[in-house]
PDB file of C-alpha atoms in Angstrom:
ATOM      1  CA  MET A 880     -24.015  -3.899   3.333  1.00  0.00           C
ATOM      2  CA  LYS A 881     -21.143  -5.325   1.436  1.00  0.00           C
ATOM      3  CA  TYR A 882     -19.036  -3.170  -1.019  1.00  0.00           C
ATOM      4  CA  GLY A 883     -15.954  -3.483  -3.302  1.00  0.00           C
ATOM      5  CA  ILE A 884     -14.006  -0.917  -5.668  1.00  0.00           C
ATOM      6  CA  ALA A 885     -12.917  -2.244  -9.070  1.00  0.00           C
ATOM      7  CA  ILE A 886     -11.692  -1.108 -12.649  1.00  0.00           C
ATOM      8  CA  PHE A 887     -13.735  -2.316 -15.571  1.00  0.00           C
ATOM      9  CA  PRO A 888     -11.633  -2.552 -18.732  1.00  0.00           C
ATOM     10  CA  SER A 889     -12.939  -1.616 -22.008  1.00  0.00           C
ATOM     11  CA  GLU A 890     -15.752  -3.204 -23.648  1.00  0.00           C
ATOM     12  CA  GLU A 891     -13.491  -4.852 -26.277  1.00  0.00           C
ATOM     13  CA  LEU A 892     -11.220  -6.399 -23.540  1.00  0.00           C
ATOM     14  CA  LYS A 893     -14.142  -7.452 -21.437  1.00  0.00           C
ATOM     15  CA  ASP A 894     -15.370  -9.719 -24.385  1.00  0.00           C
ATOM     16  CA  LYS A 895     -12.192 -11.401 -24.821  1.00  0.00           C
ATOM     17  CA  ILE A 896     -11.814 -12.117 -21.347  1.00  0.00           C
ATOM     18  CA  ASN A 897     -15.653 -13.501 -21.312  1.00  0.00           C
ATOM     19  CA  SER A 898     -14.666 -15.709 -23.864  1.00  0.00           C
ATOM     20  CA  TYR A 899     -12.752 -17.539 -21.514  1.00  0.00           C
ATOM     21  CA  ARG A 900     -14.805 -16.942 -18.181  1.00  0.00           C
ATOM     22  CA  LYS A 901     -17.798 -18.568 -19.653  1.00  0.00           C
ATOM     23  CA  ARG A 902     -15.972 -21.836 -19.573  1.00  0.00           C
ATOM     24  CA  TYR A 903     -13.437 -21.403 -16.620  1.00  0.00           C
ATOM     25  CA  ASP A 904     -15.225 -18.782 -14.204  1.00  0.00           C
ATOM     26  CA  PRO A 905     -17.994 -19.863 -11.921  1.00  0.00           C
ATOM     27  CA  HIS A 906     -17.981 -16.269 -10.985  1.00  0.00           C
ATOM     28  CA  TYR A 907     -19.028 -15.330 -14.698  1.00  0.00           C
ATOM     29  CA  SER A 908     -22.367 -14.369 -13.915  1.00  0.00           C
ATOM     30  CA  ILE A 909     -21.766 -12.329 -10.547  1.00  0.00           C
ATOM     31  CA  ILE A 910     -19.357  -9.768 -11.763  1.00  0.00           C
ATOM     32  CA  ALA A 911     -17.757  -8.375 -15.271  1.00  0.00           C
ATOM     33  CA  PRO A 912     -14.302  -8.892 -15.713  1.00  0.00           C
ATOM     34  CA  HIS A 913     -12.504  -6.419 -13.446  1.00  0.00           C
ATOM     35  CA  ILE A 914      -9.042  -5.306 -11.516  1.00  0.00           C
ATOM     36  CA  THR A 915      -9.925  -5.491  -7.780  1.00  0.00           C
ATOM     37  CA  LEU A 916      -8.688  -2.226  -6.148  1.00  0.00           C
ATOM     38  CA  LYS A 917     -10.152  -2.882  -2.622  1.00  0.00           C
ATOM     39  CA  ASP A 918     -11.585  -6.237  -1.651  1.00  0.00           C
ATOM     40  CA  PRO A 919     -14.972  -6.630  -0.155  1.00  0.00           C
ATOM     41  CA  PHE A 920     -15.906  -4.678   2.857  1.00  0.00           C
ATOM     42  CA  GLU A 921     -18.997  -3.911   4.991  1.00  0.00           C
ATOM     43  CA  ALA A 922     -20.487  -0.577   5.468  1.00  0.00           C
ATOM     44  CA  ASN A 923     -23.780   0.869   6.712  1.00  0.00           C
ATOM     45  CA  ASP A 924     -25.762   3.935   5.133  1.00  0.00           C
ATOM     46  CA  ALA A 925     -24.174   6.531   7.000  1.00  0.00           C
ATOM     47  CA  GLU A 926     -20.850   4.906   6.694  1.00  0.00           C
ATOM     48  CA  ILE A 927     -21.027   4.716   2.893  1.00  0.00           C
ATOM     49  CA  GLU A 928     -21.772   8.506   2.580  1.00  0.00           C
ATOM     50  CA  GLU A 929     -18.751   9.223   4.144  1.00  0.00           C
ATOM     51  CA  ILE A 930     -16.715   6.874   2.164  1.00  0.00           C
ATOM     52  CA  VAL A 931     -18.253   8.209  -1.028  1.00  0.00           C
ATOM     53  CA  GLU A 932     -17.261  11.533  -0.071  1.00  0.00           C
ATOM     54  CA  TYR A 933     -13.625  10.412   0.400  1.00  0.00           C
ATOM     55  CA  ILE A 934     -13.398   8.216  -2.942  1.00  0.00           C
ATOM     56  CA  GLU A 935     -14.347  11.415  -4.836  1.00  0.00           C
ATOM     57  CA  THR A 936     -11.656  13.501  -3.296  1.00  0.00           C
ATOM     58  CA  VAL A 937      -9.256  10.287  -4.253  1.00  0.00           C
ATOM     59  CA  ALA A 938     -10.390  10.374  -7.695  1.00  0.00           C
ATOM     60  CA  LYS A 939      -9.967  13.978  -8.619  1.00  0.00           C
ATOM     61  CA  ASN A 940      -6.579  13.888  -7.325  1.00  0.00           C
ATOM     62  CA  VAL A 941      -5.555  10.758  -9.171  1.00  0.00           C
ATOM     63  CA  PRO A 942      -4.955  11.107 -12.956  1.00  0.00           C
ATOM     64  CA  PRO A 943      -6.096   8.488 -15.495  1.00  0.00           C
ATOM     65  CA  ILE A 944      -4.060   5.354 -15.520  1.00  0.00           C
ATOM     66  CA  ASN A 945      -2.498   3.482 -18.148  1.00  0.00           C
ATOM     67  CA  ILE A 946      -2.685  -0.298 -17.874  1.00  0.00           C
ATOM     68  CA  HIS A 947      -0.570  -2.665 -19.631  1.00  0.00           C
ATOM     69  CA  ILE A 948      -1.483  -6.398 -19.818  1.00  0.00           C
ATOM     70  CA  THR A 949       1.380  -8.629 -20.575  1.00  0.00           C
ATOM     71  CA  ARG A 950       0.591 -12.656 -20.291  1.00  0.00           C
ATOM     72  CA  ALA A 951      -1.607 -15.322 -18.688  1.00  0.00           C
ATOM     73  CA  SER A 952      -0.454 -16.280 -15.139  1.00  0.00           C
ATOM     74  CA  SER A 953      -1.447 -18.282 -12.076  1.00  0.00           C
ATOM     75  CA  PHE A 954      -1.539 -17.825  -8.214  1.00  0.00           C
ATOM     76  CA  HIS A 955      -0.908 -21.475  -8.179  1.00  0.00           C
ATOM     77  CA  PRO A 956       0.121 -23.179  -5.900  1.00  0.00           C
ATOM     78  CA  VAL A 957      -1.780 -20.866  -3.711  1.00  0.00           C
ATOM     79  CA  ASN A 958      -4.933 -21.444  -5.403  1.00  0.00           C
ATOM     80  CA  ASN A 959      -5.982 -22.180  -9.070  1.00  0.00           C
ATOM     81  CA  VAL A 960      -6.775 -19.047 -10.387  1.00  0.00           C
ATOM     82  CA  ILE A 961      -5.463 -18.053 -13.876  1.00  0.00           C
ATOM     83  CA  TYR A 962      -5.555 -14.376 -14.662  1.00  0.00           C
ATOM     84  CA  LEU A 963      -4.371 -11.742 -17.117  1.00  0.00           C
ATOM     85  CA  LYS A 964      -1.268  -9.826 -15.519  1.00  0.00           C
ATOM     86  CA  VAL A 965      -1.647  -6.137 -15.114  1.00  0.00           C
ATOM     87  CA  ASP A 966       1.735  -4.496 -15.021  1.00  0.00           C
ATOM     88  CA  ASN A 967       1.653  -2.807 -11.435  1.00  0.00           C
ATOM     89  CA  ASN A 968       2.776   0.828 -12.066  1.00  0.00           C
ATOM     90  CA  ASP A 969       2.972   3.928  -9.447  1.00  0.00           C
ATOM     91  CA  GLU A 970      -0.584   5.317 -10.361  1.00  0.00           C
ATOM     92  CA  LEU A 971      -2.357   1.860 -10.024  1.00  0.00           C
ATOM     93  CA  ASN A 972      -0.370   1.076  -6.680  1.00  0.00           C
ATOM     94  CA  SER A 973      -1.110   4.772  -5.367  1.00  0.00           C
ATOM     95  CA  LEU A 974      -4.974   4.449  -5.834  1.00  0.00           C
ATOM     96  CA  HIS A 975      -4.991   1.038  -4.346  1.00  0.00           C
ATOM     97  CA  GLU A 976      -3.159   2.447  -1.404  1.00  0.00           C
ATOM     98  CA  LEU A 977      -5.388   5.551  -0.989  1.00  0.00           C
ATOM     99  CA  LEU A 978      -8.501   2.941  -0.918  1.00  0.00           C
ATOM    100  CA  TYR A 979      -7.277   1.542   2.413  1.00  0.00           C
ATOM    101  CA  GLU A 980      -6.857   4.792   4.071  1.00  0.00           C
ATOM    102  CA  GLY A 981      -8.963   7.269   5.791  1.00  0.00           C
ATOM    103  CA  PRO A 982     -12.625   6.009   6.112  1.00  0.00           C
ATOM    104  CA  LEU A 983     -11.639   2.709   4.012  1.00  0.00           C
ATOM    105  CA  GLU A 984      -8.816   1.880   6.259  1.00  0.00           C
ATOM    106  CA  HIS A 985      -8.289  -1.582   7.563  1.00  0.00           C
ATOM    107  CA  GLU A 986      -5.778  -4.342   6.906  1.00  0.00           C
ATOM    108  CA  HIS A 987      -4.923  -5.533   3.294  1.00  0.00           C
ATOM    109  CA  PRO A 988      -6.219  -9.215   3.075  1.00  0.00           C
ATOM    110  CA  TYR A 989      -3.348  -9.726   0.176  1.00  0.00           C
ATOM    111  CA  ASN A 990      -0.617  -8.378  -1.502  1.00  0.00           C
ATOM    112  CA  PHE A 991      -2.040  -5.973  -4.456  1.00  0.00           C
ATOM    113  CA  VAL A 992      -1.478  -8.169  -7.644  1.00  0.00           C
ATOM    114  CA  PRO A 993      -3.419  -6.301 -10.217  1.00  0.00           C
ATOM    115  CA  HIS A 994      -4.974  -8.916 -12.849  1.00  0.00           C
ATOM    116  CA  LEU A 995      -8.019  -9.724 -14.712  1.00  0.00           C
ATOM    117  CA  THR A 996      -9.263 -13.187 -13.581  1.00  0.00           C
ATOM    118  CA  LEU A 997      -9.897 -15.558 -16.570  1.00  0.00           C
ATOM    119  CA  ALA A 998     -10.581 -19.005 -14.675  1.00  0.00           C
ATOM    120  CA  GLN A 999     -10.805 -20.273 -11.042  1.00  0.00           C
ATOM    121  CA  LYS A1000     -12.059 -23.278  -9.145  1.00  0.00           C
ATOM    122  CA  LEU A1001     -10.354 -25.569 -11.419  1.00  0.00           C
ATOM    123  CA  SER A1002      -9.009 -29.001 -10.567  1.00  0.00           C
ATOM    124  CA  ASP A1003      -5.019 -29.177 -10.616  1.00  0.00           C
ATOM    125  CA  VAL A1004      -5.111 -31.043 -13.885  1.00  0.00           C
ATOM    126  CA  GLU A1005      -7.683 -28.782 -15.412  1.00  0.00           C
ATOM    127  CA  HIS A1006      -5.521 -25.645 -14.113  1.00  0.00           C
ATOM    128  CA  ALA A1007      -2.627 -27.192 -15.598  1.00  0.00           C
ATOM    129  CA  ASP A1008      -4.282 -27.714 -19.201  1.00  0.00           C
ATOM    130  CA  VAL A1009      -5.848 -24.472 -19.519  1.00  0.00           C
ATOM    131  CA  LEU A1010      -2.682 -22.372 -18.463  1.00  0.00           C
ATOM    132  CA  GLU A1011      -0.623 -23.964 -20.843  1.00  0.00           C
ATOM    133  CA  ARG A1012      -3.074 -23.353 -23.427  1.00  0.00           C
ATOM    134  CA  LEU A1013      -3.670 -19.748 -22.345  1.00  0.00           C
ATOM    135  CA  LYS A1014      -0.048 -18.998 -22.185  1.00  0.00           C
ATOM    136  CA  MET A1015       0.036 -19.643 -25.913  1.00  0.00           C
ATOM    137  CA  VAL A1016      -2.619 -16.904 -26.631  1.00  0.00           C
ATOM    138  CA  GLU A1017      -1.405 -13.199 -27.598  1.00  0.00           C
ATOM    139  CA  ALA A1018      -2.147 -11.261 -24.470  1.00  0.00           C
ATOM    140  CA  GLU A1019      -0.639  -8.125 -24.905  1.00  0.00           C
ATOM    141  CA  TYR A1020      -3.098  -5.147 -24.123  1.00  0.00           C
ATOM    142  CA  GLN A1021      -2.910  -1.606 -23.252  1.00  0.00           C
ATOM    143  CA  GLU A1022      -5.347   1.216 -22.384  1.00  0.00           C
ATOM    144  CA  THR A1023      -6.045   4.163 -20.487  1.00  0.00           C
ATOM    145  CA  VAL A1024      -8.414   4.008 -17.368  1.00  0.00           C
ATOM    146  CA  THR A1025     -10.383   6.902 -16.774  1.00  0.00           C
ATOM    147  CA  GLU A1026     -12.898   5.934 -14.178  1.00  0.00           C
ATOM    148  CA  PHE A1027     -13.263   3.396 -11.456  1.00  0.00           C
ATOM    149  CA  HIS A1028     -16.322   2.047  -9.818  1.00  0.00           C
ATOM    150  CA  LEU A1029     -17.894   1.629  -6.220  1.00  0.00           C
ATOM    151  CA  LEU A1030     -19.697  -1.912  -6.264  1.00  0.00           C
ATOM    152  CA  LYS A1031     -22.335  -2.994  -4.102  1.00  0.00           C
ATOM    153  CA  MET A1032     -23.587  -6.540  -3.594  1.00  0.00           C
ATOM    154  CA  ASP A1033     -27.236  -7.209  -4.468  1.00  0.00           C
ATOM    155  CA  GLU A1034     -28.307  -9.650  -1.523  1.00  0.00           C
ATOM    156  CA  GLU A1035     -30.984 -10.961  -3.592  1.00  0.00           C
ATOM    157  CA  SER A1036     -29.196 -12.081  -6.847  1.00  0.00           C
ATOM    158  CA  ASP A1037     -25.718 -12.518  -5.125  1.00  0.00           C
ATOM    159  CA  ARG A1038     -24.425 -10.153  -7.906  1.00  0.00           C
ATOM    160  CA  TRP A1039     -22.075  -7.143  -7.699  1.00  0.00           C
ATOM    161  CA  LYS A1040     -23.603  -3.815  -9.328  1.00  0.00           C
ATOM    162  CA  VAL A1041     -22.319  -0.390  -9.872  1.00  0.00           C
ATOM    163  CA  TYR A1042     -23.162   2.177  -6.682  1.00  0.00           C
ATOM    164  CA  LYS A1043     -21.043   4.742  -8.173  1.00  0.00           C
ATOM    165  CA  THR A1044     -18.665   5.593 -10.958  1.00  0.00           C
ATOM    166  CA  PHE A1045     -15.687   7.788 -10.025  1.00  0.00           C
ATOM    167  CA  ALA A1046     -13.909   9.617 -12.999  1.00  0.00           C
ATOM    168  CA  LEU A1047     -10.207   9.979 -12.455  1.00  0.00           C
ATOM    169  CA  GLY A1048      -8.538  13.545 -12.450  1.00  0.00           C
ATOM    170  CA  LYS A1049     -11.886  15.444 -12.733  1.00  0.00           C
ATOM    171  CA  ASP A1050     -13.709  17.484  -9.939  1.00  0.00           C
ATOM    172  CA  VAL A1051     -17.210  15.474  -9.485  1.00  0.00           C
TER     173      VAL A1051
END
C-alpha cells in the first residue's frame, strides 16, 4: 500500500487555496490542500503498525508548530508548480527530518520546501500568466498546526484518505 504524511491547513485557508486549485490543479480532487511532510512510500500491514508506533512517539515529542505563509512562488524552471510558500522553521524542519528516520528511513527525493500547491501541470505561457496574477494576491497567513496525518492511497479511487491523525505534543 502507498502512504504519505501531510499537514492540512485550517478550513479557512483550505477554502482560499481550493478557489485556485479548482481551476489550476488537476490533483484538486485527489487530495486536499496540504504541506507534504513525507513523500509517498510503500508499506505492508506489518510495517505500517511499526510505522504508526514510531509516528506516535514523534508526534508527542514535537510541540504544535506555527506556520507562516508569505507569498506565491514557483518551482519554475524545474517544473511549472505554483504554490504558497510556507516559511521553513526549526520545528517544521525537525518534524520533517524525524519522519525520514527509524522505520521511515530512506533517501529524501527532494529538498524540503514546505508549500501549499495552488497550480501545476501548466504550460509555460499559462504558468507565467497565473504566477503574475497570484503574486498580486494577498498571501500573508499565520496559524498554529496542532496535528498531522498519515495518509493512505485508496487504490480504487486513486485518492488520498486520512489513515490516522497524530496530535502534536500530546500523549496518544
